[in-house]
PDB file of C-alpha atoms in Angstrom:
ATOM      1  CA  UNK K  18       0.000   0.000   0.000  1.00  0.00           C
ATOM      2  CA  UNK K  19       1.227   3.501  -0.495  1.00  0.00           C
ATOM      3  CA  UNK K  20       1.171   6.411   1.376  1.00  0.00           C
ATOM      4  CA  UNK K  21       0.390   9.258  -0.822  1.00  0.00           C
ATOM      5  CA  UNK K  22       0.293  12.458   0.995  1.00  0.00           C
ATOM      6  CA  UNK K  23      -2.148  15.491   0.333  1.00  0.00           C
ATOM      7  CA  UNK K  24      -1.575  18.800   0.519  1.00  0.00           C
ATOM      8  CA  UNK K  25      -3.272  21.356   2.725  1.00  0.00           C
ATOM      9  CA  UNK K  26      -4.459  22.776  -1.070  1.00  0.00           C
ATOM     10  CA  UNK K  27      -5.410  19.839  -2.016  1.00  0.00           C
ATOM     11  CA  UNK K  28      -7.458  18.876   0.977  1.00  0.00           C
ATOM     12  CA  UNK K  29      -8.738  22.589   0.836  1.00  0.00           C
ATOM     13  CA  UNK K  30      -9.934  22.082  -2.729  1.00  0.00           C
ATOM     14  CA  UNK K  31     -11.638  18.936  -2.418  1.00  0.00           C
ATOM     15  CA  UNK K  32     -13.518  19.843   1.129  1.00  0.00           C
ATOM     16  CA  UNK K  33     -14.887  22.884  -0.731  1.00  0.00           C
ATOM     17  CA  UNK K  34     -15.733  20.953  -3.765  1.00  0.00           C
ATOM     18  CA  UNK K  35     -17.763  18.925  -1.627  1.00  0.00           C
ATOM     19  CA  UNK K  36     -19.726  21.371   0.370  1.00  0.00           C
ATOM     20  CA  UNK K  37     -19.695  23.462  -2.729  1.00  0.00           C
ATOM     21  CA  UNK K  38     -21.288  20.497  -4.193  1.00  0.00           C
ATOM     22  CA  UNK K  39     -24.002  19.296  -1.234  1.00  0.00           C
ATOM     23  CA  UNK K  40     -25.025  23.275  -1.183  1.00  0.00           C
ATOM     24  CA  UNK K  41     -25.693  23.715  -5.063  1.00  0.00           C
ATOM     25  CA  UNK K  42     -27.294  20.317  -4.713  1.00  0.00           C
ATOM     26  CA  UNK K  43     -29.773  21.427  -1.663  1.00  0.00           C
ATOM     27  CA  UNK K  44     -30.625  24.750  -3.803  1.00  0.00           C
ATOM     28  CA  UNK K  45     -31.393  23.498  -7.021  1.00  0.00           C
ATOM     29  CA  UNK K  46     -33.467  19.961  -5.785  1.00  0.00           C
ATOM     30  CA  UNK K  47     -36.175  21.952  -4.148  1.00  0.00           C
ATOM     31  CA  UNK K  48     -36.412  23.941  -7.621  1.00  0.00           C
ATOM     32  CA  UNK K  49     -35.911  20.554  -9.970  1.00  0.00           C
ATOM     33  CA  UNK K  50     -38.710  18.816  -7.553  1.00  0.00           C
ATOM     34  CA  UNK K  51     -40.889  22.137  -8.060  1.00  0.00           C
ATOM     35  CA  UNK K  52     -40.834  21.550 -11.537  1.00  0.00           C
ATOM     36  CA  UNK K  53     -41.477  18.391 -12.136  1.00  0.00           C
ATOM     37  CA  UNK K  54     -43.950  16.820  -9.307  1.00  0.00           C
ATOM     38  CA  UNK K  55     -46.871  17.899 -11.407  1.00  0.00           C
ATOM     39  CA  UNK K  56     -45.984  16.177 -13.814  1.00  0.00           C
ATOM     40  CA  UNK K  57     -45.340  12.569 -11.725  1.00  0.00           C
ATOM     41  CA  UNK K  58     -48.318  13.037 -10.044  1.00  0.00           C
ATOM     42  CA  UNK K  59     -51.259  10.700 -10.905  1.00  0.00           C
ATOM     43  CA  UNK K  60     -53.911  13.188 -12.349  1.00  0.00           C
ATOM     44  CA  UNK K  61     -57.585  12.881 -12.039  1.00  0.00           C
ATOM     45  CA  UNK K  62     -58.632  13.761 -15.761  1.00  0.00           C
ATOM     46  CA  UNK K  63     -61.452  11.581 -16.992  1.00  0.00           C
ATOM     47  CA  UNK K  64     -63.650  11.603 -13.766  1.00  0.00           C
ATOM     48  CA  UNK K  65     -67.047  12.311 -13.937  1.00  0.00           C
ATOM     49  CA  UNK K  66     -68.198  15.152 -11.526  1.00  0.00           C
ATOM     50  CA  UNK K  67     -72.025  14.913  -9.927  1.00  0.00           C
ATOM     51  CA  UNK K  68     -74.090  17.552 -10.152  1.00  0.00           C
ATOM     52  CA  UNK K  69     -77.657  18.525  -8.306  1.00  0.00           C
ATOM     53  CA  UNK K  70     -79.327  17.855 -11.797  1.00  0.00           C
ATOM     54  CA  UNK K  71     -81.822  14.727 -11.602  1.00  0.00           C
ATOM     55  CA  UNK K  72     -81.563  13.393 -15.318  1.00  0.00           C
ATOM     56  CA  UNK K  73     -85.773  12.364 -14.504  1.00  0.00           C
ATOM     57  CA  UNK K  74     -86.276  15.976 -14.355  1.00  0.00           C
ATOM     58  CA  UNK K  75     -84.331  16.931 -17.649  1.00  0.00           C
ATOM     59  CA  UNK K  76     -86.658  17.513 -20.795  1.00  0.00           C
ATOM     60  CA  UNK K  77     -86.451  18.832 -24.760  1.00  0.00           C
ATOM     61  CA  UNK K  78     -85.980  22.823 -23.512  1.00  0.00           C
ATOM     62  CA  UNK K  79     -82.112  23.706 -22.766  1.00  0.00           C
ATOM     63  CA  UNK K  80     -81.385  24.047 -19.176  1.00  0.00           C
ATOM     64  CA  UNK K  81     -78.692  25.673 -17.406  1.00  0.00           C
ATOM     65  CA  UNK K  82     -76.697  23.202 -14.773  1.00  0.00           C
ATOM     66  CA  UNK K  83     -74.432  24.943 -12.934  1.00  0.00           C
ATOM     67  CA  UNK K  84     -71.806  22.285 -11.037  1.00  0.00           C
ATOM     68  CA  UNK K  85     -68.876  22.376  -8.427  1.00  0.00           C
ATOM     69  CA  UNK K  86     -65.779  20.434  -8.183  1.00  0.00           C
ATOM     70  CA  UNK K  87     -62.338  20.691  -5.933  1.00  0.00           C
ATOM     71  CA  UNK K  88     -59.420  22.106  -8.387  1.00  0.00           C
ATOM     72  CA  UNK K  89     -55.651  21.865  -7.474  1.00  0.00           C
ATOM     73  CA  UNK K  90     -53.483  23.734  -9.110  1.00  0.00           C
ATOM     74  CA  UNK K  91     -49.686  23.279  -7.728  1.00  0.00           C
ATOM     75  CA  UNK K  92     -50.287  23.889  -3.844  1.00  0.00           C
ATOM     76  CA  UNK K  93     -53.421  25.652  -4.075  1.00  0.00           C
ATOM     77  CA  UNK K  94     -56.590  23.767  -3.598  1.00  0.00           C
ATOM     78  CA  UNK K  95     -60.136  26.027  -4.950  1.00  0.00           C
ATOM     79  CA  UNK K  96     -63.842  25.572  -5.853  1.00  0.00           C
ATOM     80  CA  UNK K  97     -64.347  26.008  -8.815  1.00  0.00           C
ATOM     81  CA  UNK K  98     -68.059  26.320 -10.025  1.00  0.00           C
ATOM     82  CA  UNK K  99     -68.826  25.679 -14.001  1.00  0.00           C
ATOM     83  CA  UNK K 100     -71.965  25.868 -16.494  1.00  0.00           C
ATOM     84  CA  UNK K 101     -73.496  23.796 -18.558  1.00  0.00           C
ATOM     85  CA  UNK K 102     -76.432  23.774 -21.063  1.00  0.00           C
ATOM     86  CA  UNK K 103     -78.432  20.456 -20.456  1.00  0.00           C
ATOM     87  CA  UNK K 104     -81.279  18.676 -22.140  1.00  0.00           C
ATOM     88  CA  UNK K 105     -82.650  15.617 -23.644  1.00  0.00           C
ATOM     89  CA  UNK K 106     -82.610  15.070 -27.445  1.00  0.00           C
ATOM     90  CA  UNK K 107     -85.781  13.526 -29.671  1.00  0.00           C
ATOM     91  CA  UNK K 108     -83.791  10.503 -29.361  1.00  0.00           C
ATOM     92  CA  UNK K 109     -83.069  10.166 -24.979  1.00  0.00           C
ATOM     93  CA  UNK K 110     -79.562  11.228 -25.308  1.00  0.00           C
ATOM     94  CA  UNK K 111     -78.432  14.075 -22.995  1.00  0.00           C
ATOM     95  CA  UNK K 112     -76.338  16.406 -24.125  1.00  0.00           C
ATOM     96  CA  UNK K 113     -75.013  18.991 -22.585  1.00  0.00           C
ATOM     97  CA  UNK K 114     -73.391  22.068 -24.047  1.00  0.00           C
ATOM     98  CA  UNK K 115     -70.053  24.366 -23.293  1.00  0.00           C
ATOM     99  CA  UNK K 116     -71.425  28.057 -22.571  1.00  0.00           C
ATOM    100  CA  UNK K 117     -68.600  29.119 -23.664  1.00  0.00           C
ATOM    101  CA  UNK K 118     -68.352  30.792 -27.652  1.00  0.00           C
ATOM    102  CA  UNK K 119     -66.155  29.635 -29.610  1.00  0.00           C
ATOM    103  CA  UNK K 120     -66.127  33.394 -31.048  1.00  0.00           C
ATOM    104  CA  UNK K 121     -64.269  35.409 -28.614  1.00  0.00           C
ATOM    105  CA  UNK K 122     -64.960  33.053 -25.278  1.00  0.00           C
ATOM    106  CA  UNK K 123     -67.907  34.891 -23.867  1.00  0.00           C
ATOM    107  CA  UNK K 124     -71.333  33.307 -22.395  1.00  0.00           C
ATOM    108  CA  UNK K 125     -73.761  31.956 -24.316  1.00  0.00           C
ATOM    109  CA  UNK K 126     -77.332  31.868 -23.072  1.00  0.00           C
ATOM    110  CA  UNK K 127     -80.204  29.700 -24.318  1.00  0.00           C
ATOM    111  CA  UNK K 128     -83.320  31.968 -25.810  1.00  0.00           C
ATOM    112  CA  UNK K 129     -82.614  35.239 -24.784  1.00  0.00           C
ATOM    113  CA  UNK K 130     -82.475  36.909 -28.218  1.00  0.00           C
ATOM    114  CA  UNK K 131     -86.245  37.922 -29.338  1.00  0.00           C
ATOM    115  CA  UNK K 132     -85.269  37.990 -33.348  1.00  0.00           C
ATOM    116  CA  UNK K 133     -84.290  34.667 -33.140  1.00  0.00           C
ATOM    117  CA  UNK K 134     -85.771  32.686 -30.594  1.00  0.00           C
ATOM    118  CA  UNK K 135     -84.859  28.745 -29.767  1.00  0.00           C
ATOM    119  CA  UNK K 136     -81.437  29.747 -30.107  1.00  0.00           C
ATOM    120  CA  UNK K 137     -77.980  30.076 -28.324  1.00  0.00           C
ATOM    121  CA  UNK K 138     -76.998  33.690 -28.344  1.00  0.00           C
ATOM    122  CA  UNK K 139     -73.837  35.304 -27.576  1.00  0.00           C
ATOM    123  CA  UNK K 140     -74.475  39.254 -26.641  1.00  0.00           C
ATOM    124  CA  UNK K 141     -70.570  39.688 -26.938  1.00  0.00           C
ATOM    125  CA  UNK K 142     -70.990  40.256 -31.286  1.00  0.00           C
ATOM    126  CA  UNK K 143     -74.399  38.774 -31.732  1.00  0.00           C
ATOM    127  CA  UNK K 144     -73.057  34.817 -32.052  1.00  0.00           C
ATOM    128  CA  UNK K 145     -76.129  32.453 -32.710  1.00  0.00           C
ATOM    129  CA  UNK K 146     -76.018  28.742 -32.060  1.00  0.00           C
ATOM    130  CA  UNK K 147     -78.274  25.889 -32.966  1.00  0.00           C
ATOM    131  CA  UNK K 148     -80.163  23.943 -30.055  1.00  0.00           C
ATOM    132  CA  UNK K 149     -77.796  21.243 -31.097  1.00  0.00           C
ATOM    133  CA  UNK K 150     -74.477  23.777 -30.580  1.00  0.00           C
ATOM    134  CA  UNK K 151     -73.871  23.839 -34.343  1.00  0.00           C
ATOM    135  CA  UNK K 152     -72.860  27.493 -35.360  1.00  0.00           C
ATOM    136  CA  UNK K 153     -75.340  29.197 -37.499  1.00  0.00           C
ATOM    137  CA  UNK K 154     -73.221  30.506 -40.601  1.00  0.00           C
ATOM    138  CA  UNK K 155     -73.260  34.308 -41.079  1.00  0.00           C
ATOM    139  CA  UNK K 156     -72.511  35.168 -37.442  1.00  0.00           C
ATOM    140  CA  UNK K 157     -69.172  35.258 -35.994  1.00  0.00           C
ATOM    141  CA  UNK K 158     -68.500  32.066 -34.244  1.00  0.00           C
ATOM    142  CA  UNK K 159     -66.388  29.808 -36.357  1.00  0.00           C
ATOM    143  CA  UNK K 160     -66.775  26.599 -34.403  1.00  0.00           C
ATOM    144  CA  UNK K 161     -69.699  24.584 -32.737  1.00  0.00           C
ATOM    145  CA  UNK K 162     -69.570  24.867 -28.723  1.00  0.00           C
ATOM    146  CA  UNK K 163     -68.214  21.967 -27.223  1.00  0.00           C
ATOM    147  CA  UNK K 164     -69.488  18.921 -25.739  1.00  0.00           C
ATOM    148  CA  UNK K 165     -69.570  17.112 -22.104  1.00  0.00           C
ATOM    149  CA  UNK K 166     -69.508  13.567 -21.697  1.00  0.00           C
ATOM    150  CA  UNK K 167     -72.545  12.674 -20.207  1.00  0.00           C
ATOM    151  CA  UNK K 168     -73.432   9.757 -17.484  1.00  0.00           C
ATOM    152  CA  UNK K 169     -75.804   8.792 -15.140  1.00  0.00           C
ATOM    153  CA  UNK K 170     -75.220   7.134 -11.972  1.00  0.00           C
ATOM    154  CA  UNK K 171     -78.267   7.096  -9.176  1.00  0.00           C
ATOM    155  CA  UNK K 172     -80.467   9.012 -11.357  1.00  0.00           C
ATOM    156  CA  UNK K 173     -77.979  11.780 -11.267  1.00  0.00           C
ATOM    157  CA  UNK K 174     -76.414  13.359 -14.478  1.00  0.00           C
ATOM    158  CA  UNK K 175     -72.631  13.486 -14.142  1.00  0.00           C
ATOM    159  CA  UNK K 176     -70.342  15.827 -16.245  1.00  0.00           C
ATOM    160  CA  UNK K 177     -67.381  14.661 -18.051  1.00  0.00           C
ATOM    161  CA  UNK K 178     -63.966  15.928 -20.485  1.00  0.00           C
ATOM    162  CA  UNK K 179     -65.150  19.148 -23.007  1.00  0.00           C
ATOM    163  CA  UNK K 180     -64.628  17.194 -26.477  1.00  0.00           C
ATOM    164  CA  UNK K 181     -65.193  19.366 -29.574  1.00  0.00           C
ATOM    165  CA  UNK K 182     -68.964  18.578 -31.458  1.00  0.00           C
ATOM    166  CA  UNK K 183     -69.701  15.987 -33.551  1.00  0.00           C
ATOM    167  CA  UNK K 184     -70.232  18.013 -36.319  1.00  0.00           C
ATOM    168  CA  UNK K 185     -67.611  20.537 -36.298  1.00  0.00           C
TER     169      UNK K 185
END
């Protein structure tokens, strides 16, 4: 075995190479761990959220179904409270609409404009929208609203994923 001596610089170097190291180390994990823990952590997309809406009660005229669900975002847990446009087609399906315009993002509200009536209407630049959610050419929107999954469970309508229309 040999004895290999180090020098007092050589000692110095490596001692502050090492705390040098374990410092940098217990600065920048807090920041790596910040940025990627979202990412690693199991999301709850695809659940169904239960609203007060009894699908019994739901009929051919467009009702609004307002909901409430727990979001996370990071750290911070809200309540975040959403719309939807419900009702039953000719054929029992439920569908139920995005109030959202696919014009400029403002609120679409079922019959409330008295030159066209049985429509979606966006006050924002006079948007119109089929009962269905299909755009009415001529006005501004480009795109149908979107669509919630539907499901009932209990007798309860549940709200899924926004998925563009069918017949966009």
């Amino acid at each position: 075995m040999s004895k290999r001596n180090v020098s007092r610089r050589q000692f110095l170097n490596y001692t502050l190479t090492g705390v040098g190291g374990f410092m940098a180390a217990g600065i920048l994990m807090p920041m790596v761990r910040f940025a990627i823990d979202p990412v690693l952590k199991a999301s709850a997309s695809g659940g169904f959220i239960a609203t007060s809406q009894k699908v019994s009660e739901l009929t051919a005229e467009p009702i609004r179904v307002d909901y409430t669900f727990d979001q996370i975002d990071g750290w911070y847990e809200s309540q975040v409270t959403n719309t939807a446009w419900v009702y039953k087609a000719d054929d029992g399906k439920i569908v139920a609409l995005s109030p959202v315009c696919k014009h400029l993002g403002c609120t679409v509200a079922w019959n409330t404009d008295k030159e066209h009536p049985e429509q979606f209407f966006c006050p924002c630049h006079m948007g119109r929208y089929e009962k269905s959610g299909v755009n009415v050419p001529g006005t501004p929107p480009i795109k149908p609203l979107d669509v919630y999954e539907t499901q009932e469970k209990d007798g309860i309508l549940y709200l899924g994923l926004l998925k563009p229309h069918e017949g966009a």
